[in-house]
Short mmCIF file of C-alpha atoms in Angstrom, two decimals:
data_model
loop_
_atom_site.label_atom_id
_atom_site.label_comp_id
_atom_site.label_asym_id
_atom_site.label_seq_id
_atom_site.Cartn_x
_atom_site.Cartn_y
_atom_site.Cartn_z
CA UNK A 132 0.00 0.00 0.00
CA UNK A 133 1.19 3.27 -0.65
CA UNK A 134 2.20 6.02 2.27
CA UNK A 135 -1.37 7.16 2.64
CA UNK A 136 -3.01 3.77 3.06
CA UNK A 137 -5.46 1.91 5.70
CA UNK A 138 -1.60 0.97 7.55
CA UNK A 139 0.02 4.19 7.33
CA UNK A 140 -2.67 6.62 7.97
CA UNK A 141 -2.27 7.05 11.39
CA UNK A 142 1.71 8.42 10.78
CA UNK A 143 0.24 10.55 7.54
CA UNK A 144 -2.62 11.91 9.52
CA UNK A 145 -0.66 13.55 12.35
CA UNK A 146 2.45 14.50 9.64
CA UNK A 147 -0.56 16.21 7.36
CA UNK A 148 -2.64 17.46 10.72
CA UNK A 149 -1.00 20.70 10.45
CA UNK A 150 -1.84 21.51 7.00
CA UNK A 151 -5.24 20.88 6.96
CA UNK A 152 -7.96 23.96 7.38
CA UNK A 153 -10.04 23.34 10.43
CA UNK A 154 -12.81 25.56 12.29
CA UNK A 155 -10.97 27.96 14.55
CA UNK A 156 -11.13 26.88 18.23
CA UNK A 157 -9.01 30.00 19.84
CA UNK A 158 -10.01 33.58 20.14
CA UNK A 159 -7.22 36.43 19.36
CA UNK A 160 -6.23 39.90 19.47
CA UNK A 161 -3.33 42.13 19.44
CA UNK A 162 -1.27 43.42 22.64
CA UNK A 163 0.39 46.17 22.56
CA UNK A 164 4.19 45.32 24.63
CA UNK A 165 5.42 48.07 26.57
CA UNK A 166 8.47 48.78 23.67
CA UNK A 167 6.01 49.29 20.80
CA UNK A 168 5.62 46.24 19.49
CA UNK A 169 2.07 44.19 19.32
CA UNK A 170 1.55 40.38 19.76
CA UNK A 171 -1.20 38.48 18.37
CA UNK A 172 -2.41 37.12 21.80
CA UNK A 173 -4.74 33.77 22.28
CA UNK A 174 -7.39 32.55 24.60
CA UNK A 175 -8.65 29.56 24.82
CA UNK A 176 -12.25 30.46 25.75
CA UNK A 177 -14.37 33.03 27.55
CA UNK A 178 -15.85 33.74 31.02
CA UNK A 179 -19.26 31.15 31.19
CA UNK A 180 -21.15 30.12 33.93
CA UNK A 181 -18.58 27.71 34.47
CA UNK A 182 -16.33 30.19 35.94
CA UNK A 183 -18.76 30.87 38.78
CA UNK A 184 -18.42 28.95 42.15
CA UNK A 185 -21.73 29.97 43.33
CA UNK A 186 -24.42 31.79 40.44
CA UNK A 187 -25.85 34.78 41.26
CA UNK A 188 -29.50 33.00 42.29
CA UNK A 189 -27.24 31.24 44.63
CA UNK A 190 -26.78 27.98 42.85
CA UNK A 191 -23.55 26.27 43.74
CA UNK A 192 -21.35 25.01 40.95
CA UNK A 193 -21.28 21.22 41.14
CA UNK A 194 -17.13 21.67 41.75
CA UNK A 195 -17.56 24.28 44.74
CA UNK A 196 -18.22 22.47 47.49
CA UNK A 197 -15.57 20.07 46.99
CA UNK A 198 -12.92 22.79 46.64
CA UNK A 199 -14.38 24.15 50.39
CA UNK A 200 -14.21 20.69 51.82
CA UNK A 201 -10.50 20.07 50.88
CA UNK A 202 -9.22 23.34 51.87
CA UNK A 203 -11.82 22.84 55.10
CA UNK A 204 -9.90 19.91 55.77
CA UNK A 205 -6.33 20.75 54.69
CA UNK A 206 -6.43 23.89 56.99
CA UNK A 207 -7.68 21.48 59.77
CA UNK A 208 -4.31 19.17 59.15
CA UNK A 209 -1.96 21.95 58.98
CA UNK A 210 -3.60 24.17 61.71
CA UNK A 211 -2.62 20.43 63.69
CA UNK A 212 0.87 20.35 62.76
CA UNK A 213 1.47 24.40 63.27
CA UNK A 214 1.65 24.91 59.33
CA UNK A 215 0.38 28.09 58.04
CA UNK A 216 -1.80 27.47 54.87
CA UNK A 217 -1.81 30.10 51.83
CA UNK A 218 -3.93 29.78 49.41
CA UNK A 219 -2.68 31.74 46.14
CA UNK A 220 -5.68 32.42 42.79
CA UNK A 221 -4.33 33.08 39.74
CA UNK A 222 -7.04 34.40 37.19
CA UNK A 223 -7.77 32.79 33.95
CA UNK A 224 -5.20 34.58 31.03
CA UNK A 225 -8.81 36.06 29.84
CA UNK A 226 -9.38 38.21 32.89
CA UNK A 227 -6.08 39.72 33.46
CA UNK A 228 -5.11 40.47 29.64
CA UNK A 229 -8.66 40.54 27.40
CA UNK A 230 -9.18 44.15 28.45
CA UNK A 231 -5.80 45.16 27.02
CA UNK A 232 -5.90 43.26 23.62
CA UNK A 233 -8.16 44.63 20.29
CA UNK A 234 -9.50 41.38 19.39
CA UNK A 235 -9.71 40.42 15.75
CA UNK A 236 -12.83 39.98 13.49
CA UNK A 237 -13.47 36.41 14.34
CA UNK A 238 -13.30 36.89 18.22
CA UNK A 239 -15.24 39.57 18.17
CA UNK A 240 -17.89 37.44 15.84
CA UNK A 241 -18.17 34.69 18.91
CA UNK A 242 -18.84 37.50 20.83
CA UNK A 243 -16.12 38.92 22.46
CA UNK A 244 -15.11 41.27 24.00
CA UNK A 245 -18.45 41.17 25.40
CA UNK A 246 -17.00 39.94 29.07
CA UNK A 247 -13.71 39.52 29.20
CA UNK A 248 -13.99 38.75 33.01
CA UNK A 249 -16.51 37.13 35.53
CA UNK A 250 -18.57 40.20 37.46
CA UNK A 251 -16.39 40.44 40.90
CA UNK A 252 -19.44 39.53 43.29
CA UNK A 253 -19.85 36.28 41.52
CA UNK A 254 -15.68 35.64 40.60
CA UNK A 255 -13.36 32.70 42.38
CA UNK A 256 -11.69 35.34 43.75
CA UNK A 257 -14.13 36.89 45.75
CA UNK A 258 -15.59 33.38 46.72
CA UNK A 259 -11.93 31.94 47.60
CA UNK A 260 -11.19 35.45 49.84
CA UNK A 261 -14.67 34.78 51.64
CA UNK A 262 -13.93 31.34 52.07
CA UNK A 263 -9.94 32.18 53.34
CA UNK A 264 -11.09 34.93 55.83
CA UNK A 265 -14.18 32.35 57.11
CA UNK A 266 -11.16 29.30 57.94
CA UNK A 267 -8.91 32.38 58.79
CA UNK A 268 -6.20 31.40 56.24
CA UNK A 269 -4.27 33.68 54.33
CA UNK A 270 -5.28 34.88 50.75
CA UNK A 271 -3.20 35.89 47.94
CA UNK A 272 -5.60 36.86 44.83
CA UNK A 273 -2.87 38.39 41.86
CA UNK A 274 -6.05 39.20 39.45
CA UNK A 275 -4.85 42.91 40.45
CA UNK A 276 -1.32 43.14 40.10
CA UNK A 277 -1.01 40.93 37.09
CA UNK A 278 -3.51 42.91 35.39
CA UNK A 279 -1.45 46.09 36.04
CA UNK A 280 1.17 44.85 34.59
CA UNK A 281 -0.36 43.93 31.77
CA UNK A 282 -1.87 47.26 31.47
CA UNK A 283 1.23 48.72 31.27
CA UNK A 284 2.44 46.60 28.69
CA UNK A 285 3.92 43.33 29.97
CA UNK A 286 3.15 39.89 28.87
CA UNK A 287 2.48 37.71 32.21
CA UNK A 288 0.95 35.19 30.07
CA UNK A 289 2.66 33.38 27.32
CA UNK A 290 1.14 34.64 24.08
CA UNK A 291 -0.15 31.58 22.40
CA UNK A 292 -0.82 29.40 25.72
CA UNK A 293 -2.01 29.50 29.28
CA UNK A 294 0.82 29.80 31.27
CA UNK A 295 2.63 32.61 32.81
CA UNK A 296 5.11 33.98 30.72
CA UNK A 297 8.40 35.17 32.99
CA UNK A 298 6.64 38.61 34.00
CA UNK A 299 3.82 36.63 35.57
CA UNK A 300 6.02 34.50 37.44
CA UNK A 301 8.24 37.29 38.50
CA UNK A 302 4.10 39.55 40.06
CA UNK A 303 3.70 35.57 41.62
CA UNK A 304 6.88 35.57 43.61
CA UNK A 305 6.79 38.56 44.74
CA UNK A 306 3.45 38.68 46.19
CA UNK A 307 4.33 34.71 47.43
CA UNK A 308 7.17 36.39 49.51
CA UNK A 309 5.30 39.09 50.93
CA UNK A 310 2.56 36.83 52.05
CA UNK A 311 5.47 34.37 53.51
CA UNK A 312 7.27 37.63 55.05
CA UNK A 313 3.98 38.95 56.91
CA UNK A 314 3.02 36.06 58.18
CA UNK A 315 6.52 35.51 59.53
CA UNK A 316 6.41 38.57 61.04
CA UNK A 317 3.39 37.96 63.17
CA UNK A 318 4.39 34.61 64.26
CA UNK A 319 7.86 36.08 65.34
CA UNK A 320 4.89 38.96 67.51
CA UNK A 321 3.01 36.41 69.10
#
């Protein structure tokens, strides 16, 4: 059989993948970096009701409680053994950088940017803070400082993924050690 046969097709099909027009699955936009220079920017999705821990008719998310019950319990453990617990969020890549991108035609077709962010009554955030301050653990929430500096130009997010880019993970440690640093400081008080 030739290269493209019943045999070979699974090698063929992921060398020809690639090449191969498909429906878009990623929405886009340009960023504008602090020296001048844009990047096309992607996101893998919106802010849905699945972003939402507990909906604003007070619905619970089916994946809320058991994110209380484990850091219920976890606190419990460490509070045993003298740990301190810290509980850091870091947003979706949507909510810190889709205010600061011009999304292209297509994104702006699937609707964006309609809502590039979850309102702040209803956001993990503000649900994980409540939830911190109720077990009395310590909260770090970098939605604020990571979307400064994106504001001001700085890729904390890679461009075509998820992840923090270098930026992001510089904001993270440094709000990591002043969370560590405070909390040493009161337990050095007591």
């Amino acid at each position: 059989r030739c290269a493209y046969g019943h045999e070979h097709g699974l090698l063929s099909s992921r060398f020809f993948r690639p090449f191969v027009p498909r429906e878009r699955d990623w929405l886009a936009g340009q960023f504008r970096c602090s020296d001048g220079s844009q990047r096309t920017v992607r996101f893998g999705f919106a802010p849905s009701p699945e972003w939402i821990p507990v909906l604003p008719n007070g619905q619970e998310h089916s994946g809320w409680k058991p994110i209380v019950d484990a850091l219920t319990q976890s606190n419990r453990l460490l509070n045993e053994r003298k740990i301190r617990l810290i509980i850091l969020h870091i947003p979706a890549k949507m909510t810190v950088m889709g205010e600061h991108v011009e999304f292209d035609g297509w994104s702006k077709q699937q609707g964006v940017p309609r809502a590039t962010r979850v309102p702040t009554p209803f956001s993990m955030a503000t649900h994980l803070a409540e939830l911190c301050d109720r077990l009395g653990v310590s909260f770090i929430d970098a939605t604020v400082p990571l979307t400064a500096h994106s504001k001001n130009g700085e890729l904390v997010y890679f461009p075509s993924d998820t992840h923090l880019a270098p930026a992001g993970h510089s904001v993270i440690s440094r709000l990591v050690v002043e969370a560590i640093s405070a909390g040493s400081d009161s337990v050095e008080k007591e």
